[in-house]
Short mmCIF file of C-alpha atoms in Angstrom, two decimals:
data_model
loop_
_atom_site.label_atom_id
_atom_site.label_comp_id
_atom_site.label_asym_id
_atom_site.label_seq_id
_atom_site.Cartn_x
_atom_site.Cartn_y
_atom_site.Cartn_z
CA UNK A 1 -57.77 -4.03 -6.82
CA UNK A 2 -55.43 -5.81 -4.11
CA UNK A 3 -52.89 -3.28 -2.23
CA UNK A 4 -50.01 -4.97 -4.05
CA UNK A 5 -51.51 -4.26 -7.27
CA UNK A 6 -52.37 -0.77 -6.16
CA UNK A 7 -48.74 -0.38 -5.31
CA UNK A 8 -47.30 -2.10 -8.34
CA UNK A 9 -49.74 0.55 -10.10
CA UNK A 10 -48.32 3.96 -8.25
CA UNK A 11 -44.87 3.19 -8.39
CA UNK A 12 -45.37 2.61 -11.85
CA UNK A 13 -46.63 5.68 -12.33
CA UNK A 14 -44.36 7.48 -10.48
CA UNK A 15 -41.88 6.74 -12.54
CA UNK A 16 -43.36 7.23 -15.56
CA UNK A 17 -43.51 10.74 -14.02
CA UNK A 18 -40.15 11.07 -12.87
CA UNK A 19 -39.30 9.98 -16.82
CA UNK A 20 -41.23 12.56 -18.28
CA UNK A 21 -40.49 15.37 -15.97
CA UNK A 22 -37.68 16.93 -17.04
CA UNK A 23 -39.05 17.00 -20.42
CA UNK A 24 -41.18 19.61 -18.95
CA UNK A 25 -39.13 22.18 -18.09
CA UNK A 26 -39.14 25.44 -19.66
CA UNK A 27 -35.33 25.47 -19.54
CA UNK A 28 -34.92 22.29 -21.75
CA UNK A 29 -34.26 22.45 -25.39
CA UNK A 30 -36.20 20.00 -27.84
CA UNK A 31 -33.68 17.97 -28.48
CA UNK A 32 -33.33 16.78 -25.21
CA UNK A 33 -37.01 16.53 -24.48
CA UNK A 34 -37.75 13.09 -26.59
CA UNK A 35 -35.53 10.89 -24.51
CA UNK A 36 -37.49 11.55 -21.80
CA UNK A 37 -41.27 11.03 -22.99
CA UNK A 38 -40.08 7.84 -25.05
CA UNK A 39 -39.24 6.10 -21.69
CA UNK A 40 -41.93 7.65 -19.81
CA UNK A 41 -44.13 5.99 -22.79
CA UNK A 42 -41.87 2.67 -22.67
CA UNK A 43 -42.33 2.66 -19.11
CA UNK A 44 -46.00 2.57 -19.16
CA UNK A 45 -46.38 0.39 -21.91
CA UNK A 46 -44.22 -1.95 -20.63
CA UNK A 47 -46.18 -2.40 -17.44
CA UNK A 48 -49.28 -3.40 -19.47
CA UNK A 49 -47.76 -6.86 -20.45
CA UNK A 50 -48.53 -9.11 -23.37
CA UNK A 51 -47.84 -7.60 -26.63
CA UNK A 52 -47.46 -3.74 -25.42
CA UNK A 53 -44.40 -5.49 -23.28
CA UNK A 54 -42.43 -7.04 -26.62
CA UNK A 55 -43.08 -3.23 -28.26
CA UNK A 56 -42.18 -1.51 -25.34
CA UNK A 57 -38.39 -3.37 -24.59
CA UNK A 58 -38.23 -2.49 -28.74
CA UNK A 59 -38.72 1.33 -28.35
CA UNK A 60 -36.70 1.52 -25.19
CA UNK A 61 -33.60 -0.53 -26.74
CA UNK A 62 -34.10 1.81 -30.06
CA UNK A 63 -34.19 5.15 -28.42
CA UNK A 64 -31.06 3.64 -26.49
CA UNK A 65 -29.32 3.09 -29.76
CA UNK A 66 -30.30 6.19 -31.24
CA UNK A 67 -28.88 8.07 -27.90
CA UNK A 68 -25.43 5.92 -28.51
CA UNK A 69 -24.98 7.37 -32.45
CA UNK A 70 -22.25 9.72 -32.86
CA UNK A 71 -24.24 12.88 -33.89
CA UNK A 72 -26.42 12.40 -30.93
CA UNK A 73 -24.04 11.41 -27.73
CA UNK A 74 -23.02 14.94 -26.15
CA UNK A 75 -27.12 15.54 -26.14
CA UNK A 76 -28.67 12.65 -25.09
CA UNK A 77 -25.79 9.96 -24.46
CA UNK A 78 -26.36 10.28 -20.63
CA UNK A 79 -29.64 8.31 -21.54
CA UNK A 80 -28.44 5.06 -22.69
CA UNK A 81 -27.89 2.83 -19.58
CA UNK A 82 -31.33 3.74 -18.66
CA UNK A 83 -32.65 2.65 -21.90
CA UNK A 84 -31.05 -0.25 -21.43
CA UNK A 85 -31.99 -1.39 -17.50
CA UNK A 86 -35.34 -0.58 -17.81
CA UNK A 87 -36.15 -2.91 -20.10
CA UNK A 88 -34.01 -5.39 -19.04
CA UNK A 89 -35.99 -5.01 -15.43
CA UNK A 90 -39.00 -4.96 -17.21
CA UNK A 91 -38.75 -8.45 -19.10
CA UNK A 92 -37.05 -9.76 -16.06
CA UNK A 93 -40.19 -9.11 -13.92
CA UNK A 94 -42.21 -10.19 -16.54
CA UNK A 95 -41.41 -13.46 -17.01
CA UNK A 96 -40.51 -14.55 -13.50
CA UNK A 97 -44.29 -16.10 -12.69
CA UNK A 98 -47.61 -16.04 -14.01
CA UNK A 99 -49.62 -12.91 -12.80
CA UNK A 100 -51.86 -13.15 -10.37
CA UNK A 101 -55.50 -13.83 -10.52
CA UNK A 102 -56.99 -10.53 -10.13
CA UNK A 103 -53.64 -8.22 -11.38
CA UNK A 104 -54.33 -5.04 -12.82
CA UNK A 105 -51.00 -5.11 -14.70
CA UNK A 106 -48.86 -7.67 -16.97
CA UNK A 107 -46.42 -7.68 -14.39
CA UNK A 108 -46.48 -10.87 -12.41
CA UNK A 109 -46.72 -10.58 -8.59
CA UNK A 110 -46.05 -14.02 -7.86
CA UNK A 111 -42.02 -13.38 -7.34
CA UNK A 112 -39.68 -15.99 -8.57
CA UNK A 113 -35.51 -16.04 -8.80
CA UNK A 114 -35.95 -13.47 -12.17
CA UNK A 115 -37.69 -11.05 -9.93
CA UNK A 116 -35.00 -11.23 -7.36
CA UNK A 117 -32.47 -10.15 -10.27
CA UNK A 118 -34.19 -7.42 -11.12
CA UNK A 119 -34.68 -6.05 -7.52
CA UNK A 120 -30.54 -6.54 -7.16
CA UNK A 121 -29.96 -4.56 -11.00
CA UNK A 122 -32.63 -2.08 -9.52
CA UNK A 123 -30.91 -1.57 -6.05
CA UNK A 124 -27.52 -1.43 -7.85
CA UNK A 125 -28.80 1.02 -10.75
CA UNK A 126 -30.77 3.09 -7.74
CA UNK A 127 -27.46 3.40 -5.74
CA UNK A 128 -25.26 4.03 -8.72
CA UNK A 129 -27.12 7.20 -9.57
CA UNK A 130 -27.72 8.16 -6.19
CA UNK A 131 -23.58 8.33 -6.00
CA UNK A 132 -23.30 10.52 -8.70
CA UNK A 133 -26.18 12.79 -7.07
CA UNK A 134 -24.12 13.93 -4.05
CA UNK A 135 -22.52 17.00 -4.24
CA UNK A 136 -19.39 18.45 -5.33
CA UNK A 137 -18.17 21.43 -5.13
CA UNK A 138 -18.22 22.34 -9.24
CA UNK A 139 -21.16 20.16 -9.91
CA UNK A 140 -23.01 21.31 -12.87
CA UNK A 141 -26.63 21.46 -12.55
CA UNK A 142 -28.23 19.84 -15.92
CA UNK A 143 -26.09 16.69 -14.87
CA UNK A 144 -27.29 16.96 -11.40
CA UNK A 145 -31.26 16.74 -12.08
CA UNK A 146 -30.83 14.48 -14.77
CA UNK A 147 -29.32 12.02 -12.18
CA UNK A 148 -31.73 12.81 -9.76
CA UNK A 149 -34.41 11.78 -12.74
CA UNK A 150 -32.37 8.39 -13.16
CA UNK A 151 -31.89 7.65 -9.66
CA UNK A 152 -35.69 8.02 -9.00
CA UNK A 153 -36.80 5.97 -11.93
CA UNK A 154 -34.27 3.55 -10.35
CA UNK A 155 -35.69 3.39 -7.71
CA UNK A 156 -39.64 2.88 -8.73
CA UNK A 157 -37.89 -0.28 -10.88
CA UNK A 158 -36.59 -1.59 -7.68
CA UNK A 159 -39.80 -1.07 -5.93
CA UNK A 160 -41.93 -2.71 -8.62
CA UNK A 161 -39.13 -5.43 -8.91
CA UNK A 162 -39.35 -5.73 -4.79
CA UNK A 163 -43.47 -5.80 -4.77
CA UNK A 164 -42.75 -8.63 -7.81
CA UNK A 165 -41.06 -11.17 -4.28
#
């Protein structure tokens, strides 16, 4: 494995991490938990390309919808942009070239104008949620870590989007 594709594969990871860990926490209730392991499972799927891709942008854009319905919104509503960049970074990437000889991953690493896209959506998502990180004086703390959880997955997009040039 090439040091690109070793990178490609750690920042992938890390964000599937950063997705899934605040599912984790003793403090979170259930019904909060499945946003979090469906696009920690999306995430990784997605990477793998082909066929696992098309499912993957599927079960991202449905959990997004189910996030958005009424009876769900003051638990999980804070979810639905990133169900909805993700996979939208994740189909950009995809498509911009043919992968490599030699890539572990679906993901191309051949760049392309798609792949610049989705490092500007990533950069822009990453600094978005890095905004609403920065302290204020009555900031609650659920809303604080689950921004910190966006911003970082933000950021591995961008990074995978920016190893994809």
């Amino acid at each position: 494995m090439d040091a690109q594709a070793f990178l490609h594969t750690a920042g992938a990871l890390v964000g599937c991490v950063l997705a899934l860990a605040p599912a984790l926490l003793p403090s979170v209730r259930p019904a909060r938990r499945w946003p979090h392991v469906v696009m920690a499972l999306g995430m990784a799927a997605g990477h793998l390309g082909g066929l696992f891709l098309s499912v993957a942008v599927l079960v991202l854009l449905t959990a997004g919808w189910l996030c958005g319905s009424s009876s769900r919104r003051a638990e999980t509503g804070h979810h639905i942009q990133d169900f909805v960049v993700v996979p939208m970074l994740l189909v950009l990437t995809a498509f911009s070239r043919p992968p490599l000889d030699g890539a572990s991953s679906g993901h191309p690493h051949g760049g392309g104008s798609l792949a610049t896209v989705a490092l500007v959506i990533g950069l822009g998502w990453t600094c978005a949620r890095l905004i609403r990180v920065l302290p204020e004086p009555s900031a609650d703390r659920r809303v604080l870590s689950q921004d910190v959880c966006s911003a970082g997955m933000a950021a591995s997009m961008a990074f995978m989007a920016a190893l994809a040039l």
